[in-house]
PDB file of C-alpha atoms and ligand atoms in Angstrom:
ATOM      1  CA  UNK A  14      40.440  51.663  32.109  1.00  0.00           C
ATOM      2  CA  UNK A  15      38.738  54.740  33.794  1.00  0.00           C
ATOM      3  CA  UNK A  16      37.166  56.580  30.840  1.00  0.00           C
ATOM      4  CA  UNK A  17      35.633  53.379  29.867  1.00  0.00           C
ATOM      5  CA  UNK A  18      31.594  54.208  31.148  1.00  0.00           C
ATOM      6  CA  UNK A  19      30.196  51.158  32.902  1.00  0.00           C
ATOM      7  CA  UNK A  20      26.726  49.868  30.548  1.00  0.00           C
ATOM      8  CA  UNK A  21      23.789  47.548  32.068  1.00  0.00           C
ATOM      9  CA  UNK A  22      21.487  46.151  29.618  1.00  0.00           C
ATOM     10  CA  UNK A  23      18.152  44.427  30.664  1.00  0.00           C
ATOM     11  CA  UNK A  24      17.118  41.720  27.874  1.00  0.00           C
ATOM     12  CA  UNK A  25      13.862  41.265  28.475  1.00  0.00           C
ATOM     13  CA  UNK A  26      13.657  38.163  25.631  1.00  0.00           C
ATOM     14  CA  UNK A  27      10.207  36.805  25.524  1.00  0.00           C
ATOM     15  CA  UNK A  28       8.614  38.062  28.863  1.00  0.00           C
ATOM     16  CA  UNK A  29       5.928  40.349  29.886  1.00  0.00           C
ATOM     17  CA  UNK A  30       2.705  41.544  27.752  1.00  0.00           C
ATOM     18  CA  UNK A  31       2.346  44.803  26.508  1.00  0.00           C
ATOM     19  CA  UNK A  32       1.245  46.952  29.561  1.00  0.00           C
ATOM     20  CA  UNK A  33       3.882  45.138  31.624  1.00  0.00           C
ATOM     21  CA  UNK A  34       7.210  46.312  29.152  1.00  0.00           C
ATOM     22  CA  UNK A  35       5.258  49.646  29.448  1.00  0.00           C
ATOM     23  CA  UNK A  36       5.364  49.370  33.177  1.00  0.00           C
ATOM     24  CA  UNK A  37       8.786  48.387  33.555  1.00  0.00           C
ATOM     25  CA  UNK A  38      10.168  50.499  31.301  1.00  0.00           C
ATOM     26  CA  UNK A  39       8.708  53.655  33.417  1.00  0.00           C
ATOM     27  CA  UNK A  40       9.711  52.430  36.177  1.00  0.00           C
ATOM     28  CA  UNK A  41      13.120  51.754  35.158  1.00  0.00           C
ATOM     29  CA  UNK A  42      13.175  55.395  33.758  1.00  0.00           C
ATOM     30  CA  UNK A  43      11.764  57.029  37.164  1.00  0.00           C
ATOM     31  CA  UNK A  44      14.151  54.943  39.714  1.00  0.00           C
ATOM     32  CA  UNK A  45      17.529  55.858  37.647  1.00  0.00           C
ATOM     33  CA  UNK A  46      19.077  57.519  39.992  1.00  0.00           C
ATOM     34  CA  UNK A  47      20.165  61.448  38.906  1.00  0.00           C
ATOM     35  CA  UNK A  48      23.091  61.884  37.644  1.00  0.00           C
ATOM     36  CA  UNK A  49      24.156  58.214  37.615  1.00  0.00           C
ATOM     37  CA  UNK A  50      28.029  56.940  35.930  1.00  0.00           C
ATOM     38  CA  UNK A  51      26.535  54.313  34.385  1.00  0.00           C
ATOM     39  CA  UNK A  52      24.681  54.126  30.790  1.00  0.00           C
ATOM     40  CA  UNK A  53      21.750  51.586  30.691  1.00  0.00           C
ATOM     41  CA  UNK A  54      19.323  49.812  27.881  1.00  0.00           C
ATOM     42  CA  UNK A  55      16.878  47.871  28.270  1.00  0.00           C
ATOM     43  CA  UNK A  56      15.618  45.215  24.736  1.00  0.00           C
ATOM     44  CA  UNK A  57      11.899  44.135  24.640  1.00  0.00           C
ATOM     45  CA  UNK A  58      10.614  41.876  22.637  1.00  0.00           C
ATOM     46  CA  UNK A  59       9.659  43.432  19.160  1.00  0.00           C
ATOM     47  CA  UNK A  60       6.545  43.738  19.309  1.00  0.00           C
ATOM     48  CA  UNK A  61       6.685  46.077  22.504  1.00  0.00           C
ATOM     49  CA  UNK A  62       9.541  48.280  20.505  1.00  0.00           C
ATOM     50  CA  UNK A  63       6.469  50.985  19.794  1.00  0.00           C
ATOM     51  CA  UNK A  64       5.358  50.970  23.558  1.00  0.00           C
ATOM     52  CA  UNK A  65       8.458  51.402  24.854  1.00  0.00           C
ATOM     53  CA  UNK A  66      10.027  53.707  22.875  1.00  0.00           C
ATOM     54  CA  UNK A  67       7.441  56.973  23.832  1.00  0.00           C
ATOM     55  CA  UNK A  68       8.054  56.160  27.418  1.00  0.00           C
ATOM     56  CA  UNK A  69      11.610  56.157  27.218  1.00  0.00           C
ATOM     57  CA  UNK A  70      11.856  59.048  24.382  1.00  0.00           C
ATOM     58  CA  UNK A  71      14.402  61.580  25.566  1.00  0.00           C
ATOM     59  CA  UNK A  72      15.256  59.434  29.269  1.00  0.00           C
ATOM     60  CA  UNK A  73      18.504  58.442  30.147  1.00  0.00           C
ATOM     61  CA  UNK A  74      17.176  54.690  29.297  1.00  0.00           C
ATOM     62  CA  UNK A  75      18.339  53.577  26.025  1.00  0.00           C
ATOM     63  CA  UNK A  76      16.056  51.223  23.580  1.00  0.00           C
ATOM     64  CA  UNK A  77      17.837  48.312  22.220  1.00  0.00           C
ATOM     65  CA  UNK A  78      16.091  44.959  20.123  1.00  0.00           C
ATOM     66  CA  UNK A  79      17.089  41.518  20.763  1.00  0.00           C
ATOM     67  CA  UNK A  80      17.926  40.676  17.005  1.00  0.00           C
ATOM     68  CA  UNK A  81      18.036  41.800  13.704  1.00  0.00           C
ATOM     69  CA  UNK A  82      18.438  41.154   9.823  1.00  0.00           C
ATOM     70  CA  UNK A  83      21.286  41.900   8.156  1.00  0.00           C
ATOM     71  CA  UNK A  84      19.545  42.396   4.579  1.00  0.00           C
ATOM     72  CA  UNK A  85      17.087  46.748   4.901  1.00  0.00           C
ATOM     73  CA  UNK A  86      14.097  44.970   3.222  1.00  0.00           C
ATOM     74  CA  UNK A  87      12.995  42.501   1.099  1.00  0.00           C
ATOM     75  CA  UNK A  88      11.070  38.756   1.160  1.00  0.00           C
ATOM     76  CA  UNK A  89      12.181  37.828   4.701  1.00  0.00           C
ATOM     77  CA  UNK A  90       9.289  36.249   6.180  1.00  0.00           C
ATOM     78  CA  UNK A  91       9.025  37.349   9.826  1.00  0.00           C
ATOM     79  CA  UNK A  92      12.126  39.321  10.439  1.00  0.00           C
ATOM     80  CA  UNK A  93      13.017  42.871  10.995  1.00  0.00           C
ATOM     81  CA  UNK A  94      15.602  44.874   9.346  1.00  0.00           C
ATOM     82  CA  UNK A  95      18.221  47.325  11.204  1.00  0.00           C
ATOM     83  CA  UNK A  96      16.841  49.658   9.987  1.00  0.00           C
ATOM     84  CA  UNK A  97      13.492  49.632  11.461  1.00  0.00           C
ATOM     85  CA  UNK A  98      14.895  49.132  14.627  1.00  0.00           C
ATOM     86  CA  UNK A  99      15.739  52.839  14.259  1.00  0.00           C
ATOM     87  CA  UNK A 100      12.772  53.548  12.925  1.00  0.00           C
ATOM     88  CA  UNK A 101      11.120  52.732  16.139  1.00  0.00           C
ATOM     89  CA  UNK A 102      13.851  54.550  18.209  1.00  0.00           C
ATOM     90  CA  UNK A 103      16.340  51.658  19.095  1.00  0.00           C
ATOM     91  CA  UNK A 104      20.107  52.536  19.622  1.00  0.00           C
ATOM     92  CA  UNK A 105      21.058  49.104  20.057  1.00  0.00           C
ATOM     93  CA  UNK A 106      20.589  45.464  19.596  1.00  0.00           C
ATOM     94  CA  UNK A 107      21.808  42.227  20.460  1.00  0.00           C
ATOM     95  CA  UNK A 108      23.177  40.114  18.447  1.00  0.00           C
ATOM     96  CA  UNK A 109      24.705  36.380  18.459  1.00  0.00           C
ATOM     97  CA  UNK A 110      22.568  35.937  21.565  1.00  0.00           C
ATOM     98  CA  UNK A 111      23.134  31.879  22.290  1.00  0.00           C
ATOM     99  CA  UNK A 112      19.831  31.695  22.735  1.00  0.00           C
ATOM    100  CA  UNK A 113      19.667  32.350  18.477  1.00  0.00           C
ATOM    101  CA  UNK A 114      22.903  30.071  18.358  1.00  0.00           C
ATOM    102  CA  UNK A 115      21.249  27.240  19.855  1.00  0.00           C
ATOM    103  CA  UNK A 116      17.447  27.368  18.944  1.00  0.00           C
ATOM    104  CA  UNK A 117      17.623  29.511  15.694  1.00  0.00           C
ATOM    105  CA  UNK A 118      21.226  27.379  14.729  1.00  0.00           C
ATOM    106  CA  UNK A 119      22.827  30.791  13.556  1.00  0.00           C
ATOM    107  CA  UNK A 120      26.340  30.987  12.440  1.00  0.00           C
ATOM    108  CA  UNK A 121      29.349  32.616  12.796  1.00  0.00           C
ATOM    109  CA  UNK A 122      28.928  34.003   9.864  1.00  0.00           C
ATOM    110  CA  UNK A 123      25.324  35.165   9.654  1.00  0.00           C
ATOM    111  CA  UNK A 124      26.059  37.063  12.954  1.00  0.00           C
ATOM    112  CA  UNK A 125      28.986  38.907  11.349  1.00  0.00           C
ATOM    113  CA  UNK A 126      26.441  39.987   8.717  1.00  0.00           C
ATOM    114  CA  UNK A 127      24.272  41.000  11.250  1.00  0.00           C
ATOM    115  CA  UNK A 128      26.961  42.909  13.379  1.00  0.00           C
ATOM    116  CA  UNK A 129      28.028  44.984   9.792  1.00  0.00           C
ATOM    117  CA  UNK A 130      24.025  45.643   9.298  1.00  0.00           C
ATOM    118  CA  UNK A 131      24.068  46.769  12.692  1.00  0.00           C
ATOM    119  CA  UNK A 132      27.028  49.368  12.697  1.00  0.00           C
ATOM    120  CA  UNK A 133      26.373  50.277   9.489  1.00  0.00           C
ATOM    121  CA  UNK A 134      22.781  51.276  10.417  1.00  0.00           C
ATOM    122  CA  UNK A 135      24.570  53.520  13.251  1.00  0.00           C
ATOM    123  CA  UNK A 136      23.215  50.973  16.238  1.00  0.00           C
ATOM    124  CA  UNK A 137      25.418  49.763  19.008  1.00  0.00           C
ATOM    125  CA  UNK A 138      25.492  46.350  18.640  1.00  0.00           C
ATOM    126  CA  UNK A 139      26.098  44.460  21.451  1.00  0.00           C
ATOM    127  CA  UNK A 140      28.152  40.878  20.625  1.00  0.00           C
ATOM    128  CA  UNK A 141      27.294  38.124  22.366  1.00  0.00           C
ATOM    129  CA  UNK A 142      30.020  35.142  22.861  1.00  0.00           C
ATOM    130  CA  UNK A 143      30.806  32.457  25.551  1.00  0.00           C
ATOM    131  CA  UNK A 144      31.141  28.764  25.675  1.00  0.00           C
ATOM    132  CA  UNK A 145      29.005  25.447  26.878  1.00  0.00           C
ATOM    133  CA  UNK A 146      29.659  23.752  30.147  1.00  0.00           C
ATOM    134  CA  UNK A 147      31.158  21.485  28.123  1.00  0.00           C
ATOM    135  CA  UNK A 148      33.379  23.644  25.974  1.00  0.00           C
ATOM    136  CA  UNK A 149      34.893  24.935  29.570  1.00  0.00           C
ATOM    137  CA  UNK A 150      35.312  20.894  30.909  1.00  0.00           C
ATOM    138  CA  UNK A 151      36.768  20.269  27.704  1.00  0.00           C
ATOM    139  CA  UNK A 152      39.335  23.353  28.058  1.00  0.00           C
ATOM    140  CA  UNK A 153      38.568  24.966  24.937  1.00  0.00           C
ATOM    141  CA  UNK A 154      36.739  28.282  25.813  1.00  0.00           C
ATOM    142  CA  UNK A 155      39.466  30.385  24.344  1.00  0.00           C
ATOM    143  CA  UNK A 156      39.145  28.516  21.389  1.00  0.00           C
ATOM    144  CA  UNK A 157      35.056  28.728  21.047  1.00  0.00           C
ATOM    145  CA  UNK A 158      35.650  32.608  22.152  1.00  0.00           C
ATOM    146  CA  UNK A 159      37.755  33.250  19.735  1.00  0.00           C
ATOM    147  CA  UNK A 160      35.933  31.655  16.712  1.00  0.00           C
ATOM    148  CA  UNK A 161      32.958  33.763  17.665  1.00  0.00           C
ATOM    149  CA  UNK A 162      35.200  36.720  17.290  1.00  0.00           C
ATOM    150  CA  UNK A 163      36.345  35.946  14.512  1.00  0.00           C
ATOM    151  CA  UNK A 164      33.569  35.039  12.629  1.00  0.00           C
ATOM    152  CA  UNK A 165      31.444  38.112  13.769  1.00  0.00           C
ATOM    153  CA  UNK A 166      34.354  40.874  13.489  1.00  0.00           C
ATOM    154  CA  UNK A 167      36.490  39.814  10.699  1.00  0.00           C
ATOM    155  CA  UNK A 168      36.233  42.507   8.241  1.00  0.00           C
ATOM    156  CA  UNK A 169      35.567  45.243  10.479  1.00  0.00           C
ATOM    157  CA  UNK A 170      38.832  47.277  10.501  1.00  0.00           C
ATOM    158  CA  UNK A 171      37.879  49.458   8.249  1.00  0.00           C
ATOM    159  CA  UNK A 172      34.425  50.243   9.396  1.00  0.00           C
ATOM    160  CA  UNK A 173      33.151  52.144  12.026  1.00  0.00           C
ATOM    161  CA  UNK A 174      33.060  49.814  14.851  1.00  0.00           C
ATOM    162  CA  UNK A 175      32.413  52.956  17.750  1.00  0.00           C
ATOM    163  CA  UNK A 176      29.038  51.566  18.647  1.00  0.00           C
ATOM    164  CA  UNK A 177      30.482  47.650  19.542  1.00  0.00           C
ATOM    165  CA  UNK A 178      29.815  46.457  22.618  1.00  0.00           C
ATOM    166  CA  UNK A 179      30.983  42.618  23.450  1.00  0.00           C
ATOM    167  CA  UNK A 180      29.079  40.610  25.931  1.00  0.00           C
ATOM    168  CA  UNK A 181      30.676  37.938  27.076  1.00  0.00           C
ATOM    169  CA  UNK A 182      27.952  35.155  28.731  1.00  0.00           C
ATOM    170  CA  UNK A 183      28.976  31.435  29.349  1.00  0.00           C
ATOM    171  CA  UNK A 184      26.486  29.169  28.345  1.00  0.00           C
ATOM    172  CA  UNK A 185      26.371  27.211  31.157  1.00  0.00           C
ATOM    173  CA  UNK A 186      25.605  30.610  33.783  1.00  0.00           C
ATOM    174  CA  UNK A 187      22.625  32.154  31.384  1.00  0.00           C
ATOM    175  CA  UNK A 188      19.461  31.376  33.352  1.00  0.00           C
ATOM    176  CA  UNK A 189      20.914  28.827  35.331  1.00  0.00           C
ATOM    177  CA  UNK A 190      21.668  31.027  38.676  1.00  0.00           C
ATOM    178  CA  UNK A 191      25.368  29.708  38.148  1.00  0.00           C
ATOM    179  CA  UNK A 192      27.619  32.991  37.911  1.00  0.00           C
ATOM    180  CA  UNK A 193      30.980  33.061  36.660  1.00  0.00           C
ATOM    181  CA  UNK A 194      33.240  34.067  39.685  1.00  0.00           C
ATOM    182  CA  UNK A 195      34.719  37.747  39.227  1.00  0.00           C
ATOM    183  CA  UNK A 196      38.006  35.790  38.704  1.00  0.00           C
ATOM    184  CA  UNK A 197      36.712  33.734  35.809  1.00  0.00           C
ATOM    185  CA  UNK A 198      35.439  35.995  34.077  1.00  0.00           C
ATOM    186  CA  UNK A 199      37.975  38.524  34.610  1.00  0.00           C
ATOM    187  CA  UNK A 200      40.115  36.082  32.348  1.00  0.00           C
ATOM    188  CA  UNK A 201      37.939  35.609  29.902  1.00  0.00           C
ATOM    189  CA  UNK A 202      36.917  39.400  29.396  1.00  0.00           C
ATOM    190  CA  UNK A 203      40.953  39.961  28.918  1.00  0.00           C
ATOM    191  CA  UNK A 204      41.519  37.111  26.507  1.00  0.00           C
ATOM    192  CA  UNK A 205      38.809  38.702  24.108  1.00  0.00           C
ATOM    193  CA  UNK A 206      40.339  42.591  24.834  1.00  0.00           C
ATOM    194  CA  UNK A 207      43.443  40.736  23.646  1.00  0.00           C
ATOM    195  CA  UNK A 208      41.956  39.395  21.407  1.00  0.00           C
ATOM    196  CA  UNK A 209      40.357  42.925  20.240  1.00  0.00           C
ATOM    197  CA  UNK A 210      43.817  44.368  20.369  1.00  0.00           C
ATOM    198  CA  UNK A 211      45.844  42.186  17.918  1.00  0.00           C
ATOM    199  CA  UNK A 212      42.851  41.982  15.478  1.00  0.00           C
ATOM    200  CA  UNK A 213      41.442  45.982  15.241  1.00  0.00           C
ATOM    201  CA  UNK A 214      44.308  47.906  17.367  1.00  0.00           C
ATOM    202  CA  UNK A 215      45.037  49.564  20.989  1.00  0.00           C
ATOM    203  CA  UNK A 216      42.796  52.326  20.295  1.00  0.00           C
ATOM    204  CA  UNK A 217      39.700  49.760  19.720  1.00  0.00           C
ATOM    205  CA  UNK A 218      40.238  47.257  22.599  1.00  0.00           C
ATOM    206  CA  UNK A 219      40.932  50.063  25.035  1.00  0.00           C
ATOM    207  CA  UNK A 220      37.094  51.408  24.608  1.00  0.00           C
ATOM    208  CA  UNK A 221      34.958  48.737  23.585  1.00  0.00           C
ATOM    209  CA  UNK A 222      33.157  47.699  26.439  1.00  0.00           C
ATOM    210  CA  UNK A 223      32.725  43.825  28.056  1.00  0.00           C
ATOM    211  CA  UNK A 224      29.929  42.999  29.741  1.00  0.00           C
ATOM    212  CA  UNK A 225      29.319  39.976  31.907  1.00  0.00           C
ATOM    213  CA  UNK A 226      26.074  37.833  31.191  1.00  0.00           C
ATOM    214  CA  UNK A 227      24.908  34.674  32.963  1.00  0.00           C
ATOM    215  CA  UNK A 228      22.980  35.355  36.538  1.00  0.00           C
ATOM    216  CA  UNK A 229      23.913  38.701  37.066  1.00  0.00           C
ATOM    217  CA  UNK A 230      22.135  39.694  40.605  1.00  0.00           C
ATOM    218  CA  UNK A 231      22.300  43.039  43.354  1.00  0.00           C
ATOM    219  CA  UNK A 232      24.437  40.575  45.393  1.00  0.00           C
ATOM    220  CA  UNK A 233      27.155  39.377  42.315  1.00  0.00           C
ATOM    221  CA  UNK A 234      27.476  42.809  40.307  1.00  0.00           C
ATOM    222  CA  UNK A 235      29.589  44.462  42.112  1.00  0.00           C
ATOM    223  CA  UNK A 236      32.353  42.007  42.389  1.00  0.00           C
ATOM    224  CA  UNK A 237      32.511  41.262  39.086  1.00  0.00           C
ATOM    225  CA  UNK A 238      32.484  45.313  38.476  1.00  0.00           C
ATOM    226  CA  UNK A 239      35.241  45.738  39.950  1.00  0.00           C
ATOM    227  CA  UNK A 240      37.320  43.611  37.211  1.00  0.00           C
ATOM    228  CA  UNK A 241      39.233  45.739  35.129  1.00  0.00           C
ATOM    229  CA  UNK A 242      38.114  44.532  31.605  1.00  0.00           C
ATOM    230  CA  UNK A 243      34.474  43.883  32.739  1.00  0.00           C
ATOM    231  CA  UNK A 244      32.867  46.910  32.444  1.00  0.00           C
ATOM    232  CA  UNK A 245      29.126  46.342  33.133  1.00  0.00           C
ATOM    233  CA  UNK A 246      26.891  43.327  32.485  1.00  0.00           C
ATOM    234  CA  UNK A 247      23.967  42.139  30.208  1.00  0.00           C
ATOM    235  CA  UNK A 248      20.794  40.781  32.172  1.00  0.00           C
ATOM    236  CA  UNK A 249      18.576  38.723  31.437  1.00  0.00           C
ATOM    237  CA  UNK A 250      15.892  37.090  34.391  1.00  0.00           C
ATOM    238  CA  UNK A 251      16.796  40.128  36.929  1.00  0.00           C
ATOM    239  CA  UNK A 252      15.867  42.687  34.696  1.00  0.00           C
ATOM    240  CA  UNK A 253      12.421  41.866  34.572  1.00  0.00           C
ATOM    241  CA  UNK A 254      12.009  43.311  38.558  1.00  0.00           C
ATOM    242  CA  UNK A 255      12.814  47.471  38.059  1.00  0.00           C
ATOM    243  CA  UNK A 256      13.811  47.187  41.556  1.00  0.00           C
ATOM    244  CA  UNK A 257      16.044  44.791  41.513  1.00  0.00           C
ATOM    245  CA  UNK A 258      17.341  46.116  37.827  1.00  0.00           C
ATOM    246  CA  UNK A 259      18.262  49.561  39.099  1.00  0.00           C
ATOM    247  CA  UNK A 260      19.739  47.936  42.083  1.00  0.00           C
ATOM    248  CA  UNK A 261      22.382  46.369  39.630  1.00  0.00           C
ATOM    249  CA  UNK A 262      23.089  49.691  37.938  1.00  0.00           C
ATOM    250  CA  UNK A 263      24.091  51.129  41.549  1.00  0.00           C
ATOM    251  CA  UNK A 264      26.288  48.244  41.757  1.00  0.00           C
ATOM    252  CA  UNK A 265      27.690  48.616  38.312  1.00  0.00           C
ATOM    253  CA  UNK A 266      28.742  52.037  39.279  1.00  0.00           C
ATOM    254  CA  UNK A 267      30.034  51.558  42.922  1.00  0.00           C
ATOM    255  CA  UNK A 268      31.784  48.656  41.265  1.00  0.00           C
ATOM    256  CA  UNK A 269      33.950  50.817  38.860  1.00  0.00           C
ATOM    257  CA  UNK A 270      34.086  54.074  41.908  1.00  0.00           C
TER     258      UNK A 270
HETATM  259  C1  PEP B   6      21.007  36.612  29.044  1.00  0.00           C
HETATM  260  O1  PEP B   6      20.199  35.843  28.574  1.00  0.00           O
HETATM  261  O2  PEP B   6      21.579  37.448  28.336  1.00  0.00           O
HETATM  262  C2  PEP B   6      21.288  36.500  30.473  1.00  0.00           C
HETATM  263  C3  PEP B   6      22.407  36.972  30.903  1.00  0.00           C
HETATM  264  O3  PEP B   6      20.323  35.863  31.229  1.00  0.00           O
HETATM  265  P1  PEP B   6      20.332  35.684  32.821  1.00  0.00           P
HETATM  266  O4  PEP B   6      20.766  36.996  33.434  1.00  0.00           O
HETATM  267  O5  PEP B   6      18.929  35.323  33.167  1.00  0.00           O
HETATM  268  O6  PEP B   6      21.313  34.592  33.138  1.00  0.00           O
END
């Protein structure tokens, strides 16, 4: 859909040292290019949050974390709350990353905590869902898709859900220089806007956003932007380059011209 404003999000994970998120972020911030149809975020590691933030303070770069806790405060040994992510000047965060579903084993159900903390603290949180390789072999993507759905947004109707963003990244592309075709993930964007549209209404699915993740490059963005339910893309090694980085923002937005 047209009014639907294409979003590129750089997650930087567990890369670069202080000086170099400073760096990139400044670059990033110089190199947008004026005017652009296309909102973008970048997510540092924590511990860069308070770098960042100053040199992106009042840019057309957002600040976004790569996880939160769904409790403010309290005895939780090593995590950070939603609400010091705006503290520090986030907007966004990520959550349900399968990176966290694989190594830190979280559940459907301690994401959809983490999604309410989220909106409730005002971020946009982006959703992350997508299948194995051997979910797809097996045929059951829609299936895995859907429980991730579920199990994150269930509950949400009546809350404000304005600032969710889903990304949708198969497994079996993140890191791996494997990219969903345009096609592919064209289908799988539209099963979860279905998806979106029987569970929280028209009104919802029509402007939450979908972004692609899993080897997003210069050379593969703009295909894939040019699939109506995919409506910008969450990257992970080729954000780390500003050059290349703002080169997939242009394609974002030529993508959905
Ligand atoms: C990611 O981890 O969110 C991601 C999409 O990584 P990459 O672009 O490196 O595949």
């Amino acid at each position: 859909m047209k009014d639907r404003r294409p979003l590129v999000v750089g997650n930087w994970k567990m890369h670069l040292d202080g000086a170099g998120a400073e760096r990139l972020a400044g670059e990033i911030r110089d190199g947008l290019p004026p005017g652009a149809s296309v909102d973008v975020g970048v997510c540092p590691p924590f511990p860069y949050l308070c770098r960042v933030s100053p040199v992106l303070k009042g840019s057309a770069v957002a600040l976004g974390a790569q996880d939160g806790h769904w409790e403010q405060q309290g005895p939780f040994t090593g995590w950070v709350s939603m609400a010091m992510l705006v503290d520090v000047g986030c907007s966004s965060v990520i959550i349900g990353h399968s990176e966290r579903r694989q190594f830190g084993r979280e559940t459907d159900d301690e994401i959809g905590r983490k999604v309410r903390a989220g909106l409730d603290q005002g971020l946009g949180v982006i959703l992350c869902v997508g299948e194995t390789g051997p979910e797809r072999d097996a045929g059951v993507t829609e299936a895995i898709v859907a429980r991730q759905l579920s199990g994150a947004l269930e509950g949400l109707a009546s809350r404000g859900i304005r600032g969710l963003v889903v990304a949708y990244e198969p497994v079996w592309a993140i890191g791996t220089g494997k990219t969903a075709t345009p096609a592919l993930a064209q289908e799988a964007h539209q099963f979860i806007r279905q998806w979106i549209l029987g569970r929280l209404g028209s009104d919802v699915a029509q402007q939450v956003r979908i972004l692609y993740g899993g080897s997003v490059k210069p050379d593969n963005m703009r295909a894939l932007a040019e699939m109506p339910d995919i409506d910008g893309a969450l990257v992970g090694g080729a954000s780390l380059q500003a050059s290349g980085f703002l080169d997939i923002v242009r394609q974002a937005a030529a993508g959905k011209g």
